[in-house]
Coordinates of C-alpha atoms in Angstrom, one line a residue:
M1 CA -15.3 -195.4 9.2
K2 CA -13.3 -192.3 10.3
I3 CA -10.7 -194.2 12.3
V4 CA -10.2 -196.7 9.4
S5 CA -9.5 -193.7 7.1
Q6 CA -7.0 -192.3 9.6
I7 CA -5.2 -195.7 9.8
R8 CA -5.1 -195.9 6.0
E9 CA -3.9 -192.3 5.4
P10 CA -0.1 -192.9 5.3
I11 CA -0.6 -195.8 2.8
E12 CA -3.4 -194.3 0.7
D13 CA -1.4 -194.4 -2.5
E14 CA -0.2 -197.9 -1.9
M15 CA -3.8 -199.1 -1.1
E16 CA -5.2 -197.6 -4.3
L17 CA -2.5 -199.2 -6.5
F18 CA -3.0 -202.5 -4.5
E19 CA -6.7 -202.5 -5.4
E20 CA -5.9 -202.3 -9.1
K21 CA -3.3 -205.1 -8.8
F22 CA -5.7 -207.2 -6.6
L23 CA -8.5 -207.0 -9.2
K24 CA -6.1 -208.2 -11.9
S25 CA -4.9 -211.1 -9.7
M26 CA -8.5 -212.4 -9.5
S27 CA -9.1 -212.5 -13.2
S28 CA -10.2 -215.7 -15.0
K29 CA -10.9 -216.9 -18.5
V30 CA -14.3 -218.1 -17.3
A31 CA -17.0 -215.4 -17.4
L32 CA -18.9 -216.8 -14.5
F33 CA -15.8 -216.5 -12.2
N34 CA -15.3 -212.9 -13.3
R35 CA -18.9 -212.0 -12.6
I36 CA -18.6 -213.5 -9.1
T37 CA -15.2 -212.0 -8.3
Y38 CA -16.6 -208.6 -9.5
Y39 CA -19.4 -209.0 -7.0
I40 CA -16.9 -209.8 -4.2
V41 CA -14.6 -206.9 -5.0
N42 CA -17.5 -204.4 -5.0
R43 CA -18.5 -205.5 -1.6
K44 CA -15.1 -205.5 0.0
G45 CA -14.7 -204.8 3.7
K46 CA -12.3 -202.5 5.4
Q47 CA -9.2 -204.3 4.0
M48 CA -7.5 -204.3 7.4
R49 CA -5.2 -207.3 6.4
P50 CA -3.5 -205.6 3.4
M51 CA -3.2 -202.5 5.5
F52 CA -1.2 -204.5 8.1
V53 CA 1.1 -205.7 5.3
F54 CA 1.8 -202.2 3.9
L55 CA 2.1 -200.5 7.3
T56 CA 4.6 -203.1 8.6
A57 CA 6.7 -202.8 5.4
K58 CA 6.7 -199.0 5.6
L59 CA 7.5 -198.9 9.3
L60 CA 10.6 -201.0 8.6
N61 CA 11.7 -199.7 5.3
G62 CA 10.0 -196.3 4.7
E63 CA 8.7 -197.6 1.4
V64 CA 7.2 -200.7 -0.2
N65 CA 8.3 -202.8 -3.2
E66 CA 6.7 -205.2 -5.6
R67 CA 7.0 -208.0 -3.1
T68 CA 4.9 -206.0 -0.7
Y69 CA 2.1 -205.8 -3.3
C70 CA 2.5 -209.5 -4.0
G71 CA 2.2 -210.2 -0.2
A72 CA -0.9 -208.1 0.2
S73 CA -2.6 -209.7 -2.8
I74 CA -1.8 -213.2 -1.5
I75 CA -3.3 -212.3 1.9
E76 CA -6.4 -210.8 0.5
L77 CA -7.0 -213.7 -1.9
I78 CA -6.6 -216.3 0.8
H79 CA -8.7 -214.3 3.3
T80 CA -11.5 -213.9 0.7
A81 CA -11.4 -217.6 -0.1
S82 CA -11.7 -218.5 3.5
L83 CA -14.7 -216.2 3.9
V84 CA -16.4 -217.8 0.9
H85 CA -15.8 -221.3 2.3
D86 CA -16.9 -220.2 5.9
D87 CA -20.3 -219.1 4.5
V88 CA -20.8 -222.5 3.0
V89 CA -19.7 -224.3 6.2
D90 CA -21.9 -222.1 8.4
D91 CA -24.8 -222.1 5.9
S92 CA -24.8 -218.4 6.1
N93 CA -26.8 -216.3 3.6
K94 CA -25.4 -212.9 4.4
R95 CA -21.9 -211.4 4.4
R96 CA -21.4 -207.7 5.4
G97 CA -25.1 -207.1 4.9
F98 CA -25.1 -208.5 1.4
F99 CA -26.1 -211.9 0.0
S100 CA -23.2 -214.4 0.3
I101 CA -21.8 -216.3 -2.7
N102 CA -23.5 -219.5 -1.7
A103 CA -26.9 -217.7 -1.3
L104 CA -26.7 -216.3 -4.8
W105 CA -24.9 -219.1 -6.7
K106 CA -25.4 -222.2 -4.4
N107 CA -22.8 -224.2 -2.4
K108 CA -21.1 -226.0 -5.3
I109 CA -20.1 -222.8 -7.1
A110 CA -19.2 -221.1 -3.8
V111 CA -16.8 -224.0 -2.9
L112 CA -15.2 -223.8 -6.4
V113 CA -14.8 -220.0 -6.2
G114 CA -13.1 -220.4 -2.8
D115 CA -10.8 -223.1 -4.3
F116 CA -10.0 -220.8 -7.3
L117 CA -9.1 -217.9 -5.0
F118 CA -6.9 -220.1 -2.8
S119 CA -5.0 -221.4 -5.9
K120 CA -4.7 -217.8 -7.2
G121 CA -3.2 -216.7 -3.9
L122 CA -0.5 -219.5 -4.1
L123 CA 0.1 -218.8 -7.8
V124 CA 0.8 -215.1 -7.2
A125 CA 3.7 -216.1 -4.9
L126 CA 4.9 -218.8 -7.3
E127 CA 4.8 -216.6 -10.4
N128 CA 6.9 -214.0 -8.7
K129 CA 9.3 -216.7 -7.2
D130 CA 8.5 -215.3 -3.7
Y131 CA 9.0 -218.7 -2.1
D132 CA 9.5 -217.2 1.4
L133 CA 6.1 -215.5 1.1
L134 CA 4.6 -218.7 -0.1
H135 CA 6.0 -220.5 3.0
I136 CA 4.4 -217.9 5.3
I137 CA 0.9 -218.2 3.7
S138 CA 1.0 -222.0 3.5
N139 CA 1.7 -222.3 7.2
A140 CA -1.2 -219.9 7.8
V141 CA -3.7 -221.9 5.7
R142 CA -2.6 -225.1 7.5
D143 CA -3.1 -223.5 10.9
M144 CA -6.5 -222.0 10.0
S145 CA -7.8 -225.4 8.9
E146 CA -6.5 -227.1 12.0
G147 CA -8.0 -224.4 14.2
E148 CA -11.5 -224.8 12.7
L149 CA -11.3 -228.6 13.0
L150 CA -10.1 -228.3 16.6
Q151 CA -13.0 -226.0 17.4
I152 CA -15.5 -228.5 15.8
E153 CA -14.0 -231.4 17.7
K154 CA -14.1 -229.5 21.1
A155 CA -17.7 -228.3 20.4
R156 CA -18.7 -232.0 20.2
L157 CA -17.0 -232.9 23.4
L158 CA -17.4 -229.6 25.3
D159 CA -14.1 -230.3 27.1
I160 CA -12.4 -227.1 26.3
T161 CA -10.0 -225.4 28.7
E162 CA -8.8 -221.8 28.5
E163 CA -5.5 -223.0 27.1
V164 CA -7.2 -225.0 24.3
Y165 CA -9.4 -221.9 23.6
Y166 CA -6.2 -219.8 23.0
D167 CA -4.8 -222.6 20.7
I168 CA -8.1 -222.5 18.7
I169 CA -8.2 -218.7 18.2
R170 CA -4.4 -218.5 17.6
Q171 CA -4.8 -220.9 14.7
K172 CA -8.2 -220.0 13.5
T173 CA -8.0 -216.1 13.5
A174 CA -4.6 -214.8 14.8
T175 CA -2.5 -216.8 12.3
L176 CA -3.7 -214.9 9.3
I177 CA -3.1 -211.5 10.9
A178 CA 0.3 -212.8 12.0
A179 CA 0.9 -213.8 8.3
C180 CA 0.0 -210.2 7.2
C181 CA 2.6 -208.6 9.4
S182 CA 5.4 -211.2 8.8
M183 CA 4.6 -210.9 5.1
G184 CA 5.1 -207.1 5.2
A185 CA 8.3 -207.5 7.1
C186 CA 9.6 -210.3 4.9
S187 CA 8.8 -208.3 1.7
V188 CA 11.3 -205.6 2.7
R189 CA 13.6 -207.3 5.2
P190 CA 13.8 -211.0 4.3
D191 CA 15.7 -213.3 6.7
S192 CA 15.7 -210.6 9.4
E193 CA 14.6 -210.9 13.0
E194 CA 11.8 -208.5 12.2
V195 CA 9.9 -211.2 10.3
E196 CA 9.4 -213.1 13.6
T197 CA 8.9 -210.0 15.6
F198 CA 6.0 -208.8 13.4
R199 CA 4.6 -212.3 13.1
K200 CA 4.3 -212.2 16.9
F201 CA 2.9 -208.7 16.8
G202 CA 0.2 -209.8 14.3
E203 CA -0.6 -212.9 16.4
L204 CA -1.2 -210.8 19.5
C205 CA -3.5 -208.4 17.5
G206 CA -5.4 -211.4 16.2
M207 CA -5.9 -212.9 19.7
A208 CA -7.3 -209.5 20.9
F209 CA -9.5 -209.3 17.7
Q210 CA -11.1 -212.7 18.3
I211 CA -11.8 -212.2 22.0
K212 CA -13.5 -208.9 21.0
D213 CA -15.6 -210.9 18.5
D214 CA -16.5 -213.3 21.3
L215 CA -17.7 -210.5 23.5
F216 CA -20.1 -209.3 20.8
D217 CA -22.1 -212.6 21.3
Y218 CA -23.1 -211.2 24.7
G219 CA -24.9 -208.2 23.3
A220 CA -22.3 -205.6 24.2
E221 CA -22.9 -203.8 20.9
K222 CA -25.5 -204.0 18.1
I223 CA -23.5 -205.5 15.2
G224 CA -26.0 -207.3 13.1
K225 CA -24.9 -210.6 14.6
P226 CA -27.7 -212.2 16.7
T227 CA -26.9 -212.4 20.4
G228 CA -26.0 -215.9 21.6
I229 CA -25.1 -217.3 18.1
D230 CA -21.9 -218.8 19.5
I231 CA -23.9 -220.6 22.2
K232 CA -26.3 -221.9 19.6
E233 CA -23.4 -223.2 17.6
Q234 CA -21.9 -224.8 20.8
K235 CA -18.8 -222.6 20.5
M236 CA -17.0 -222.4 23.8
T237 CA -15.7 -218.8 24.0
L238 CA -13.7 -217.2 26.8
P239 CA -16.5 -215.6 28.8
L240 CA -18.3 -219.0 28.9
I241 CA -15.1 -220.9 29.8
Y242 CA -14.4 -218.5 32.7
A243 CA -18.0 -218.9 34.0
L244 CA -17.7 -222.7 33.8
N245 CA -14.4 -222.6 35.8
Q246 CA -16.0 -220.4 38.5
S247 CA -19.1 -222.6 38.8
N248 CA -20.0 -225.3 41.4
K249 CA -20.7 -228.8 40.2
E250 CA -24.5 -228.2 39.9
K251 CA -24.2 -225.0 37.9
K252 CA -21.5 -226.5 35.7
S253 CA -23.8 -229.4 34.9
W254 CA -26.6 -227.0 34.1
L255 CA -24.4 -224.9 31.8
I256 CA -23.0 -227.9 29.9
N257 CA -26.5 -229.4 29.6
S258 CA -27.8 -226.0 28.3
I259 CA -25.2 -225.8 25.6
K260 CA -25.5 -229.5 24.6
K261 CA -29.2 -230.0 24.6
H262 CA -30.9 -226.6 24.9
N263 CA -28.7 -224.4 22.7
K264 CA -31.7 -223.7 20.3
D265 CA -34.0 -222.7 23.1
K266 CA -34.0 -218.8 23.1
K267 CA -35.1 -218.6 26.7
R268 CA -32.3 -220.9 27.9
V269 CA -29.7 -219.2 25.8
K270 CA -30.7 -215.8 27.4
E271 CA -30.4 -217.5 30.8
V272 CA -26.9 -218.7 29.9
I273 CA -25.9 -215.2 28.8
A274 CA -27.2 -213.7 32.0
Y275 CA -25.4 -216.2 34.1
V276 CA -22.0 -215.7 32.3
K277 CA -22.4 -211.9 32.8
E278 CA -23.2 -212.5 36.5
M279 CA -20.1 -214.7 37.0
G280 CA -17.8 -211.9 35.6
G281 CA -17.1 -213.7 32.3
L282 CA -17.2 -210.5 30.3
E283 CA -14.9 -208.6 32.6
Y284 CA -12.4 -211.5 32.6
A285 CA -12.5 -211.7 28.7
V286 CA -11.9 -207.9 28.4
E287 CA -9.0 -208.1 30.8
K288 CA -7.3 -210.9 28.7
M289 CA -8.1 -209.0 25.5
L290 CA -6.3 -205.9 26.9
E291 CA -3.3 -207.9 27.9
F292 CA -2.9 -209.1 24.3
K293 CA -3.3 -205.6 23.1
D294 CA -0.7 -204.2 25.5
Q295 CA 1.8 -207.0 24.5
A296 CA 1.3 -206.1 20.8
L297 CA 1.9 -202.3 21.5
A298 CA 5.0 -203.1 23.6
L299 CA 6.6 -204.7 20.5
L300 CA 6.1 -201.4 18.6
D301 CA 8.0 -199.5 21.4
N302 CA 11.3 -200.6 20.0
Y303 CA 10.7 -198.6 16.8
P304 CA 11.1 -194.9 16.2
D305 CA 8.0 -192.7 16.0
S306 CA 6.5 -192.4 12.5
D307 CA 3.2 -192.1 10.7
Y308 CA 3.3 -195.8 10.1
K309 CA 3.9 -196.6 13.7
A310 CA 1.1 -194.2 14.7
S311 CA -1.3 -196.0 12.3
L312 CA -0.3 -199.5 13.6
T313 CA -0.9 -198.3 17.1
L314 CA -4.3 -196.9 16.1
M315 CA -5.0 -200.2 14.4
V316 CA -4.3 -202.2 17.5
N317 CA -6.5 -199.9 19.6
Y318 CA -9.2 -200.1 17.0
V319 CA -9.2 -203.9 17.2
V320 CA -10.4 -203.7 20.8
D321 CA -12.5 -200.5 20.6
R322 CA -14.5 -201.3 17.5
K323 CA -18.3 -201.5 17.6
K324 CA -18.7 -204.2 15.1

């Protein structure tokens, strides 16, 4: 947690105030909702996404404003809603080591809580008449939904190319981090070129982040996520796509057959993981991840040195160096 504390240091005051504002933005007249949202807030993660919002705003403006807090709240509400819905879709009983909402309160309530949080995120923007911020987050929600559906469609057909894989992770993961950074820029410099520059910066960070997540599936680190879970769920990730592209017809047929028909067979999944490693799939994915990281850092080169730039640089490096 030390690196995260370092990243957060220049915006510590803003983050503390944000947490107060965020808790208020989640309030409801229904006691059950408040009980569940209290449970969510007390098990919050690192809050990397709001940190992207504040660091971008402060890099560009030296200070934040009410619109920045609004943007950070919108992002965190939408992100939290998507996690609640993801746990229902994935039938997952744990989130960050704690019971998920659907595990404690069942699917119906979890879906409704997710819907409530989504609507709250949109209302925060509307109530403050921040229509430009609303536009950013609405595009992100659309892209996230399309990305998830595209991944499901391709998992059924297993006809995914490297290009399609990038489309999926761009929409599914990178689009929300892109929204964080463009939201931070837009809050202090609306209608400026920086809104697009930092959207791109966030997107590149998000691409690197997702490839790092895909690498965890091959047992590089102990993260609490079972090895081979993506293969079991028939998700075509970059190391696997690379191995497929390097394979002869016979091996390609064996790989596709393994993922389609033997993805629940632990021995077969281990064999697939070993084969992907043997074919250089992990090295290739790392190489691509570092390319996205370097492109993101290159965008920061145009800005003068500051504590905020240093924290954003640390954040980008943390995305690819993290152990979980």
